[in-house]
Coordinates of C-alpha atoms and ligand atoms in Angstrom, one line a residue:
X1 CA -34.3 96.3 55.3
X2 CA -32.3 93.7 53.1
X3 CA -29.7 91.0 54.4
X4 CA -26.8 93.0 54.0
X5 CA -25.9 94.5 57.2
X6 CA -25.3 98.0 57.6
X7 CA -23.5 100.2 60.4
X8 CA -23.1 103.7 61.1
X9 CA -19.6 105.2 62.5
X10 CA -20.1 107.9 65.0
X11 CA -16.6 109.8 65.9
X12 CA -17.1 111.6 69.4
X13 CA -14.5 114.1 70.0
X14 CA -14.6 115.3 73.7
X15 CA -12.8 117.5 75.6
X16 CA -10.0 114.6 77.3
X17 CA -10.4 111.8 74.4
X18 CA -11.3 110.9 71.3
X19 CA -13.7 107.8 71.0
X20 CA -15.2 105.7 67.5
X21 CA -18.7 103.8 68.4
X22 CA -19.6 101.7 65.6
X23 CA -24.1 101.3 65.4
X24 CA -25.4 98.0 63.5
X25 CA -28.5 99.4 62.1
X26 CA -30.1 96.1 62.4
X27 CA -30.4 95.9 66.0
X28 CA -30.0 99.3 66.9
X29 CA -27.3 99.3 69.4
X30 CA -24.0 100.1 69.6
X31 CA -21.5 96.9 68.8
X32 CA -18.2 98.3 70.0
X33 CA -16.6 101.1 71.8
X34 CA -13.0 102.5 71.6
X35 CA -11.7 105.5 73.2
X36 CA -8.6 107.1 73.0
X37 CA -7.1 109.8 75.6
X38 CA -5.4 112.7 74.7
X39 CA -3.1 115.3 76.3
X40 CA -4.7 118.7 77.9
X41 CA -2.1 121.2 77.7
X42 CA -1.8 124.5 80.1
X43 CA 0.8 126.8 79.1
X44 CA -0.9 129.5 82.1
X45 CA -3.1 129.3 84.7
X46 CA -6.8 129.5 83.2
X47 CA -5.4 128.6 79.5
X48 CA -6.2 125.5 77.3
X49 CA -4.7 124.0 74.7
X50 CA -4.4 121.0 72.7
X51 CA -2.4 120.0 70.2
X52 CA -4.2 119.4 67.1
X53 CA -2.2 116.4 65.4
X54 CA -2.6 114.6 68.4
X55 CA -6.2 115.0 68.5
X56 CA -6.3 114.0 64.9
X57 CA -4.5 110.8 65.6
X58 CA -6.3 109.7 68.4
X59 CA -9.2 110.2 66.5
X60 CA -7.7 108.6 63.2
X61 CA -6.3 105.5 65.8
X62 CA -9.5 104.8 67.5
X63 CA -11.6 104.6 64.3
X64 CA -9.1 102.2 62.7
X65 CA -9.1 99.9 65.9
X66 CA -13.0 99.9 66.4
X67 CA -12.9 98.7 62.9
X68 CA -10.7 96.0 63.5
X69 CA -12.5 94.8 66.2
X70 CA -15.9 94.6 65.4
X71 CA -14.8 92.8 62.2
X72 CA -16.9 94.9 60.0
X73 CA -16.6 95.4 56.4
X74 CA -16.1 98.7 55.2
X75 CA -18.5 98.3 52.4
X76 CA -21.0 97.6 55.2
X77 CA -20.7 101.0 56.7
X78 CA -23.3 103.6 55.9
X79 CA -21.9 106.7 57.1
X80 CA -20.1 108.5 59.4
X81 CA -21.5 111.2 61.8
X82 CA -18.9 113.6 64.2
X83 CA -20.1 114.7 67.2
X84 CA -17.8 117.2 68.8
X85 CA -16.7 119.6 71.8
X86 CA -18.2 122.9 70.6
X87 CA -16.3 126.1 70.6
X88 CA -12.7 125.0 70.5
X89 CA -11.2 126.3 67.7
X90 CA -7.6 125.3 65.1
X91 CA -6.5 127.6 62.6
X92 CA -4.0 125.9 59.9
X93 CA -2.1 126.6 56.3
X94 CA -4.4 125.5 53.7
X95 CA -2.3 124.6 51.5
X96 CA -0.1 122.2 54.0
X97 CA -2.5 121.6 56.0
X98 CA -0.4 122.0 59.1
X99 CA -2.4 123.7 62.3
X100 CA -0.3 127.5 63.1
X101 CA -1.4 126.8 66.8
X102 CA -2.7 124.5 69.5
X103 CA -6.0 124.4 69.2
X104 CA -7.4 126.9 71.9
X105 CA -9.8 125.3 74.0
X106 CA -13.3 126.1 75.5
X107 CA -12.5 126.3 78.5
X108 CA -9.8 128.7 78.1
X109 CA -10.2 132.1 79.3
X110 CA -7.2 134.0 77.5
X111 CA -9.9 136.5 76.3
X112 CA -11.5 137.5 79.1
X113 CA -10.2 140.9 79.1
X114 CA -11.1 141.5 74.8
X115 CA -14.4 140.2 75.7
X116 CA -15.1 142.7 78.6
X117 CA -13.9 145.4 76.6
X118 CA -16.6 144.4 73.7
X119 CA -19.3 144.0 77.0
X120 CA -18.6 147.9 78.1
X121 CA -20.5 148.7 74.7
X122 CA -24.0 147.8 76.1
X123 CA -25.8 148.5 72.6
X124 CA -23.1 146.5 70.7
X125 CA -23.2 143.4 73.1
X126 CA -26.9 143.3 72.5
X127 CA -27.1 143.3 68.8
X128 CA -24.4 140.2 69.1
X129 CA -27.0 139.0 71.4
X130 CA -30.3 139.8 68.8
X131 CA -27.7 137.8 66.2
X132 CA -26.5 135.1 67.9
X133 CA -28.5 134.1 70.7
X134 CA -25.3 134.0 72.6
X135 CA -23.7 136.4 75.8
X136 CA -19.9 137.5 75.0
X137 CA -17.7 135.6 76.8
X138 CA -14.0 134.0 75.9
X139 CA -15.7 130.7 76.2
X140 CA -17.1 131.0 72.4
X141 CA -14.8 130.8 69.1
X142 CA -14.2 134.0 67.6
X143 CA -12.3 135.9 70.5
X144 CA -9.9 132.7 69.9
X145 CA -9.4 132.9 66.3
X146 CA -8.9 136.6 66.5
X147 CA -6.5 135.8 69.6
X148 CA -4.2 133.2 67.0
X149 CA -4.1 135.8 64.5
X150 CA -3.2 138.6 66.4
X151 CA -0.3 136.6 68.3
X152 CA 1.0 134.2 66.1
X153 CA 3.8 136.0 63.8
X154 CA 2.3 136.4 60.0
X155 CA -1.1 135.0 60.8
X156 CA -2.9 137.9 59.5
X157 CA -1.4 138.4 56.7
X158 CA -1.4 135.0 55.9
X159 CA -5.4 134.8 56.5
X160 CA -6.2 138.0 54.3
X161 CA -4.1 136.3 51.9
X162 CA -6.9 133.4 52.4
X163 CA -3.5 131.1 52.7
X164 CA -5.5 129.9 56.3
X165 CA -8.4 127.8 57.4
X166 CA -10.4 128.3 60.2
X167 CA -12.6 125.5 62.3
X168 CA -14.1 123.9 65.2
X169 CA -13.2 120.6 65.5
X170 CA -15.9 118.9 63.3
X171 CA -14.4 121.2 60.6
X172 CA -11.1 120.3 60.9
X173 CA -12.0 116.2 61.1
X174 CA -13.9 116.5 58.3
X175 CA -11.0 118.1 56.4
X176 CA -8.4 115.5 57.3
X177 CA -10.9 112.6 56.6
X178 CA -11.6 114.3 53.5
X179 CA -7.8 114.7 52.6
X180 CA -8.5 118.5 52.7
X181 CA -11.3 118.4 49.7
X182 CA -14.2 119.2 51.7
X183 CA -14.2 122.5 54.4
X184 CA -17.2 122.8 56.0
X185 CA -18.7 123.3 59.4
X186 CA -23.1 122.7 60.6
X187 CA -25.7 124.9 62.2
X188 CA -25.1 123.6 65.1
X189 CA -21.1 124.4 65.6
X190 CA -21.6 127.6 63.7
X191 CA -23.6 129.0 66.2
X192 CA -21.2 128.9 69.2
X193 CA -19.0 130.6 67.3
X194 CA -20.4 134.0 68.3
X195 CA -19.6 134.6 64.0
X196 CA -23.1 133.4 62.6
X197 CA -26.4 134.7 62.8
X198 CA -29.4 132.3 64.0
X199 CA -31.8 133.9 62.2
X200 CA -29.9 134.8 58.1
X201 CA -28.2 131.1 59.1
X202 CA -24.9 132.8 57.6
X203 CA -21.7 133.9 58.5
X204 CA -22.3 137.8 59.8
X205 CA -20.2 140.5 57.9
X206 CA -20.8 142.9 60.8
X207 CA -19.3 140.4 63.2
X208 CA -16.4 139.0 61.6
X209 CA -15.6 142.9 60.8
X210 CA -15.7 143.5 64.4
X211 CA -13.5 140.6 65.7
X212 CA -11.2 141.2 62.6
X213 CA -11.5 137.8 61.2
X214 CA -11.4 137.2 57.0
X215 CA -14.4 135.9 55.8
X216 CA -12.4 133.5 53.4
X217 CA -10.8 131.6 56.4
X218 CA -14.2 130.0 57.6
X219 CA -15.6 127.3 56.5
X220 CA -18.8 126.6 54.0
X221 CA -22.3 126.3 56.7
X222 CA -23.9 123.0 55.7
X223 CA -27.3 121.3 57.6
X224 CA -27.0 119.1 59.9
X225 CA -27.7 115.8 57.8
X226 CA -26.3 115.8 54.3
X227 CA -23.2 113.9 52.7
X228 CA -20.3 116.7 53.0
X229 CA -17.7 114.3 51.6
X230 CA -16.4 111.2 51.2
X231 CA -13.5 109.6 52.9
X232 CA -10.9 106.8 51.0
X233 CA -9.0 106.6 54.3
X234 CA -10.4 103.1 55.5
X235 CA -9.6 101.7 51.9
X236 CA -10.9 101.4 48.4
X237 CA -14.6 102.4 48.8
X238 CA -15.4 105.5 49.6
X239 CA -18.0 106.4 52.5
X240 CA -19.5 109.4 53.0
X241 CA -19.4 111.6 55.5
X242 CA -23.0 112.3 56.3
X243 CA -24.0 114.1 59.7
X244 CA -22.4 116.3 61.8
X245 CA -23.3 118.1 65.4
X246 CA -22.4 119.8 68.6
X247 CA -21.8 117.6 71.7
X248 CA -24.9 119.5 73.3
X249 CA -27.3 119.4 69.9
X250 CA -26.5 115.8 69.3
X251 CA -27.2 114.5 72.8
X252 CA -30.9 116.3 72.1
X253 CA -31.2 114.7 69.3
X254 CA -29.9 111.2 69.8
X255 CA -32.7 111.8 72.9
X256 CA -34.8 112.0 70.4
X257 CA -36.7 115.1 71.8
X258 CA -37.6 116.1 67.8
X259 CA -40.9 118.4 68.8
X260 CA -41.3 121.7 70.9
X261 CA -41.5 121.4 74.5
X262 CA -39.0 118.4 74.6
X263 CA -36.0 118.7 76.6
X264 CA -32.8 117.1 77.6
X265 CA -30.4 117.1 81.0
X266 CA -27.1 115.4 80.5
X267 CA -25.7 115.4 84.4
X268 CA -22.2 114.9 83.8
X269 CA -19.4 116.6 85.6
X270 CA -21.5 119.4 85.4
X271 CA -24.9 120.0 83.9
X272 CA -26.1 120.7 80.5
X273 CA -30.1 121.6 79.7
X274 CA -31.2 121.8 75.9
X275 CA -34.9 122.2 75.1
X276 CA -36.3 122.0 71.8
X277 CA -38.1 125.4 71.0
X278 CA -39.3 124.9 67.6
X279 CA -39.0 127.1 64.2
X280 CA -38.1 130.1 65.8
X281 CA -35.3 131.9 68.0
X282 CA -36.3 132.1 71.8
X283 CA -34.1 135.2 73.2
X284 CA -33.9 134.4 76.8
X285 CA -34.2 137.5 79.4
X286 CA -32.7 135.2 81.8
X287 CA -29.5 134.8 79.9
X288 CA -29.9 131.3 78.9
X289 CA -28.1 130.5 75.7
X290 CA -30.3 130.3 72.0
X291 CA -28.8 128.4 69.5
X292 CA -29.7 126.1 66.9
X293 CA -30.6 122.2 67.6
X294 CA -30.5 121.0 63.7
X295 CA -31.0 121.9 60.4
X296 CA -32.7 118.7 57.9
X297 CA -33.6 119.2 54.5
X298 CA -34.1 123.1 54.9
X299 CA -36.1 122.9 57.8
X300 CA -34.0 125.0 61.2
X301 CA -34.8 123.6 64.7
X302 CA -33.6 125.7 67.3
X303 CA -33.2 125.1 71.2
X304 CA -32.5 127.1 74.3
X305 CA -29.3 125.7 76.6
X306 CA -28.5 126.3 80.4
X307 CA -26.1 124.9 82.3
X308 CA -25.4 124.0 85.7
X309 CA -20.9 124.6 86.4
X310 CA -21.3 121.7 89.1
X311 CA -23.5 118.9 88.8
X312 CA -21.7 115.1 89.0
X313 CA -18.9 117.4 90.4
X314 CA -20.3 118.1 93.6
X315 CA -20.6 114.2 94.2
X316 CA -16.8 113.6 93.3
X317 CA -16.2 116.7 96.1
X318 CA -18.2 114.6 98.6
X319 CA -16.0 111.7 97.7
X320 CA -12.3 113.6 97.1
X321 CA -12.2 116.3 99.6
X322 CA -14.9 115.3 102.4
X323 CA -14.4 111.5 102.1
X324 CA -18.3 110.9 102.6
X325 CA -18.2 108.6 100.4
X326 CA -16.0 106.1 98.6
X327 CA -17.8 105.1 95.3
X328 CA -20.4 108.2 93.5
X329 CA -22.9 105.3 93.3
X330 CA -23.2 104.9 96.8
X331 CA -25.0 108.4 97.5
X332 CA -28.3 106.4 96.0
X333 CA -28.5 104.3 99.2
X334 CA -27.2 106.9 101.4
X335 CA -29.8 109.2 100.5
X336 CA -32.2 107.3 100.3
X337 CA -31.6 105.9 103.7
X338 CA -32.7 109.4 105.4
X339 CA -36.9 110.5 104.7
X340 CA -35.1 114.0 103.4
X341 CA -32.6 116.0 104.2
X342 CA -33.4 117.8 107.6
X343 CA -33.6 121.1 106.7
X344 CA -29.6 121.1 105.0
X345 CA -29.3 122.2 101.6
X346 CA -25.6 122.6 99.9
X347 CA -24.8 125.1 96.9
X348 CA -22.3 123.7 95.2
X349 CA -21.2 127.2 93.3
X350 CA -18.0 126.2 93.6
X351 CA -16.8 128.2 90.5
X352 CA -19.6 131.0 91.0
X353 CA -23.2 129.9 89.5
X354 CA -24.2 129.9 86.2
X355 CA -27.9 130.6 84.6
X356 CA -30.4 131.6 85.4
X357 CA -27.8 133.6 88.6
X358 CA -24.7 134.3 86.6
X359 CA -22.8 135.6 89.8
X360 CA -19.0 134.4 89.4
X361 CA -18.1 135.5 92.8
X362 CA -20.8 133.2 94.3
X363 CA -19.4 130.3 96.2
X364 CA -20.4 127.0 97.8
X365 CA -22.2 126.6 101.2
X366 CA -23.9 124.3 103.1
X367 CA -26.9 125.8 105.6
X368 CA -29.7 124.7 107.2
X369 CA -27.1 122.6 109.8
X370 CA -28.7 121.4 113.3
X371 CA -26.7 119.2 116.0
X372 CA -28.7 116.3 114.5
X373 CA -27.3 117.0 110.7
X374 CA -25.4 114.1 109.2
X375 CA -23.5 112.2 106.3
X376 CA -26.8 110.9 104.7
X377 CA -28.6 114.3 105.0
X378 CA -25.8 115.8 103.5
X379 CA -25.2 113.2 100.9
X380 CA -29.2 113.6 100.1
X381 CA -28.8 117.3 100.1
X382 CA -25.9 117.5 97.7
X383 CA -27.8 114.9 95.0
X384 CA -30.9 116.9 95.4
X385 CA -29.0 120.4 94.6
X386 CA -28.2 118.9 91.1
X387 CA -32.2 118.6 91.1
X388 CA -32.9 122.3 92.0
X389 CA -30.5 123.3 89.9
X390 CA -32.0 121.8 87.0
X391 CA -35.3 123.2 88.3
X392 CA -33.9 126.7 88.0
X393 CA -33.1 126.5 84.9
X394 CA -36.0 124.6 83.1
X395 CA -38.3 127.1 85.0
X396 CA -36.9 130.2 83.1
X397 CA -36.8 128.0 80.3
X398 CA -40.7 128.0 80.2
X399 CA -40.8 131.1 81.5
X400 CA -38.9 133.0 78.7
X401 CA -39.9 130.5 75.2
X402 CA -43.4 130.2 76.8
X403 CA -43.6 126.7 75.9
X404 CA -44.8 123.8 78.3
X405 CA -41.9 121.5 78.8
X406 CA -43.3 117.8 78.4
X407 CA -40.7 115.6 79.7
X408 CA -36.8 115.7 80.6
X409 CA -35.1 112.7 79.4
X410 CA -31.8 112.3 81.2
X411 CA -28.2 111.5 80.5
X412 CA -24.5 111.7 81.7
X413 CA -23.3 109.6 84.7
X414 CA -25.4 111.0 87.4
X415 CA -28.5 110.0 85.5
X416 CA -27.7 106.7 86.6
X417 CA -28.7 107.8 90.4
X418 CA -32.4 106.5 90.8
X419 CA -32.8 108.9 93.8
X420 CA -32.4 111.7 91.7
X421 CA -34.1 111.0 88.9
X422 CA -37.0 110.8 91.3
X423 CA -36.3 113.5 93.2
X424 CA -35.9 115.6 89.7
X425 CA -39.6 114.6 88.7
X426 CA -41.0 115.4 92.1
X427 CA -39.3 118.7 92.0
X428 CA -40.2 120.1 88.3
X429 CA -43.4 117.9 88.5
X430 CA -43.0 116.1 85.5
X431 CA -41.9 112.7 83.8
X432 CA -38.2 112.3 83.5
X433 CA -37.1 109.4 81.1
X434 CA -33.9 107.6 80.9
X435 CA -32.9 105.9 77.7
X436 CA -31.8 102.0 77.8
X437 CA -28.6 103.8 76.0
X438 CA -26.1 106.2 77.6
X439 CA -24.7 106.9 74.6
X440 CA -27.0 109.5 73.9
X441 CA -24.2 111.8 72.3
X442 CA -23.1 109.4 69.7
X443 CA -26.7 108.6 68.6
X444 CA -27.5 112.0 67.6
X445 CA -24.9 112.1 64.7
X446 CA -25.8 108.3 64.0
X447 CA -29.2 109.3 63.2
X448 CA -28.3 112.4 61.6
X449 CA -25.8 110.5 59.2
X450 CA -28.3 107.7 58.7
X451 CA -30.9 109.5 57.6
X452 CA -28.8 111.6 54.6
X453 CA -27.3 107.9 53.7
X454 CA -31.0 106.0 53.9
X455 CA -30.1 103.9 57.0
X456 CA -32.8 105.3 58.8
X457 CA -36.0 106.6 56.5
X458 CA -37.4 109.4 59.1
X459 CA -37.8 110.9 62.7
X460 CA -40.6 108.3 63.5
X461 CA -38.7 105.0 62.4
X462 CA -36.1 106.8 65.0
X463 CA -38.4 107.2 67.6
X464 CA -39.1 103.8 67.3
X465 CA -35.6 102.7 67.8
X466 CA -35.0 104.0 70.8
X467 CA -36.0 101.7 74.0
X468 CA -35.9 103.2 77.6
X469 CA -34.5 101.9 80.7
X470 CA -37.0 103.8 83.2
X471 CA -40.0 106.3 83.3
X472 CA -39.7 108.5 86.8
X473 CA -43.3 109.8 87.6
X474 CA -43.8 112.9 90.3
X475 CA -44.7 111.6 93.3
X476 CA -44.5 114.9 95.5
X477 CA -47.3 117.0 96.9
X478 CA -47.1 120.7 95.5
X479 CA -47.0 121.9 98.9
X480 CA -44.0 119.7 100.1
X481 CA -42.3 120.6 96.7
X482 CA -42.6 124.7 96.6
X483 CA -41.3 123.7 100.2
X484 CA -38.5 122.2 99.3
X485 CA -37.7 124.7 96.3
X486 CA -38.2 127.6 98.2
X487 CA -36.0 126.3 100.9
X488 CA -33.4 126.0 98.0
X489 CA -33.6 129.9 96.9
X490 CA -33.3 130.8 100.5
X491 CA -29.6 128.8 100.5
X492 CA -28.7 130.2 97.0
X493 CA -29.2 133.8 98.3
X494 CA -26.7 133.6 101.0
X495 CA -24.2 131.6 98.4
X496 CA -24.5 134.6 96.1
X497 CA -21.6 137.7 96.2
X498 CA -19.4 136.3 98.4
X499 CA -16.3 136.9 97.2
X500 CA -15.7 140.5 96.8
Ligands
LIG1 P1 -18.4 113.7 82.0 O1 -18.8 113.2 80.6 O2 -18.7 115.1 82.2 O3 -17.0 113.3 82.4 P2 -20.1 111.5 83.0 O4 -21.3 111.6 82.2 O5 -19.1 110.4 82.7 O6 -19.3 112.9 83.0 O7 -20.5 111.4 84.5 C1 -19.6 111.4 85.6 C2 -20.1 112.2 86.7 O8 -21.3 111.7 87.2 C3 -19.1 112.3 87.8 O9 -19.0 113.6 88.3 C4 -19.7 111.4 88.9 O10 -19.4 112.0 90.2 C5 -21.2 111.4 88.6 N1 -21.8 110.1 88.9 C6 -21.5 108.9 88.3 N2 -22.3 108.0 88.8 C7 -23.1 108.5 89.7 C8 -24.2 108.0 90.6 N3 -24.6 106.8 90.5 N4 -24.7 108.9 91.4 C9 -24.4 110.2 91.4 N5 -23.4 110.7 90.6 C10 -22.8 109.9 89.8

């Protein structure tokens, strides 16, 4: 690599804030940090909303501030990759530019009642399933577009007119970095939109017939790594805007975990599971998501995903509501303090349980209590349901792709729990590997953007890159661990259908 020094912009819009991490490609690490906080808006109970300009501008503010800081030149940056929270959609006038609506959120549920309507249709909701690898459910995009055209007054005819634009949010950053020149959305945002098919990697006539949306509102599909545009907002060169992905898809790749087999677990708040599956399309009988990990140079990777409602959660209950604890980090010495739990287990299904049990009307419970049950076993027991839980999962994963899963590498706050992490590899009885980086999200469009610009020149030289913090090795007997685990689906049963 020559003397000049080169850096790579990642933008990472999440759910609550907007953050810019600038990467020096020389020593491949992250030189500066800035996050920027914006509003969550609930105008009912289960909806959410935010307000598009605002995102925009915390997005727009913290790149221009990171800049500033890290005393960069923008001649030295090679590119800028958005990472982004998947599903939440904007619609806005093309020709102003101005969003019609807040942007309507993943997590908001104002479509529950379209999307069951579409579920009655059992033969219809599995040809959406053959096509998209996804379950219906208000949670993706196109229930939420066809929601802003159907309320908002002169949407529709304004869309068939092809006067409006359409896009998750890596669509609509692009567009305003871009000054509105380039309109495109990747692979991997694409196929949470419950619009594309996996397999034809276009936009499906059939579905956007059934969900009423104009084909000319969406954007143009482009892979995963290519220059889509430039931007001439940070001055008077022009840098290109060169790698794009999913929250999910990014943190699998900035993990690294390029080859069949490999998977990821980010436990954050709650838990998401992505495993590399290859060339093909695994559909899932268990109801685990298929989507697509990345598509480079004409070449599709696709992954299955899982995720656990409450993971990292279930620790901030122990500290919030049953004052166990005052810190999350302390549950490492607390449960580590005890040789195991007792006999307790805790199901956190706060909010019902997700794959592979999808029962909303679960709820949370803790069994297995004896006179001589305390804080610590407790504490222990509510770490190592994060564990099982993960186990679930990455067993149907196996299960239903048929591939051998080689390692988990971990991310998200909880990853940072060394009890866990051992207590993870004893229970699915394999390696688990946390990076030296915990910005695993932000590396995946830094590597996807260096590679289209020549930062980086392939997956190896990325591989190489990336240092780890610790290698976890299973310890566990298989008797003590099909113990443990079957302990576990004893205390999910009697978690299961409790509310009416
Ligand atoms: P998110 O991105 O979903 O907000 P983070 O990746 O920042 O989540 O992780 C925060 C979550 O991880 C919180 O729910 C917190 O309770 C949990 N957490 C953080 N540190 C630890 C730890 N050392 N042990 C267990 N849980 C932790």
């Amino acid at each position: 690599m020559s003397k000049q020094r080169r850096y790579i912009i990642a933008l990472d819009e999440g759910t609550t804030s907007a953050r810019t991490l600038i990467y020096d490609c020389k020593t491949n690490e992250i030189v500066n940090v800035v996050n920027q906080p914006f509003d969550q808006i609930y105008p009912k109970p289960g909806w959410v909303e935010h307000d598009p300009t605002e995102i925009w501008a915390a997005q727009y503010s913290s790149l221009v501030e990171s800049i500033a800081r890290s005393k960069i030149k923008i001649s030295e940056i090679y590119g800028i990759g958005i990472t982004n929270q998947r599903e939440t959609v904007i619609v806005w006038d093309k020709k102003t530019g101005e969003p019609i609506y807040n942007a309507i959120v993943w997590q908001c549920r104002r479509t529950t009642e379209m999307c069951e309507k579409i579920k009655r249709n059992v033969s219809l909701s599995h040809k959406i399933r053959q096509k998209t690898g996804l379950i219906i459910d208000a949670y993706f995009s196109a229930t939420k577009i066809k929601w802003i055209l159907d309320n908002v007054e002169g949407a529709r005819e304004k869309a068939e007119r092809g006067e409006l634009c359409a896009g998750t949010i890596d669509t609509y950053l692009v567009y305003k970095l871009t000054e509105g020149r380039s309109f495109v959305t990747d692979y991997s945002n694409a196929a949470r939109t419950l619009l594309f098919n996996i397999s034809t990697l276009e936009w499906d006539n059939e579905l956007l017939e059934l969900f009423d949306i104009p084909k000319c509102m969406l954007p143009k599909i482009v892979s995963n790594s290519e220059i889509v545009g430039y931007t001439s907002l940070l001055g008077n060169v022009d840098i290109p805007i060169s790698g794009m992905a999913g929250d999910q898809q990014s943190a699998l790749f900035g993990q690294c975990c390029f080859e069949e087999g490999m998977a990821k677990c980010t436990y954050g708040t709650g838990g998401f599971i992505l495993m590399n599956t290859g060339d093909k399309p695994v559909l899932s009988p268990s109801k685990l998501l298929t989507t697509i990990g990345w598509g480079i140079n004409g070449k599709v990777t696709y992954a299955i995903e899982g995720s656990i409602f409450n993971a990292g959660s279930s620790v901030q209950w122990l500290r919030d509501e049953l004052h166990l604890i005052e810190h999350a980090s302390e549950t490492e010495a607390i449960a580590s303090s005890v040789p195991d739990t007792a006999g307790v287990y805790v199901v956190p299904a706060f909010t019902g349980l997700g794959a592979p049990y999808w029962d909303m009307n679960a709820r949370g419970a803790i069994v297995g209590l004896t006179r001589g049950a305390n804080r610590s076993h407790v504490v222990r027991a509510t770490l190592e349901s994060m564990a099982y839980g993960s186990k679930d999962i990455l067993e149907n994963m196996k299960k239903d792709s048929a591939v051998t899963l080689k390692e988990l590498r971990a991310d998200g706050g909880a990853a940072n729990n060394n009890f866990l992490m051992q207590f993870q590899a004893d229970m699915l009885n394999c390696r688990i590997i946390r990076p030296s980086s915990i910005e695993t999200t932000a590396l995946g469009v830094v590597y996807l953007a260096g590679l289209a610009t020549g930062a980086f020149n392939d997956l190896k030289h990325l591989e190489e890159t990336i240092t780890f913090d610790r290698v976890f090795t299973p310890q566990m007997d298989e008797e003590t661990r099909q113990k443990k685990y079957a302990g576990w689906k004893k205390a999910v049963k009697r978690s299961l259908a409790w509310e009416d």
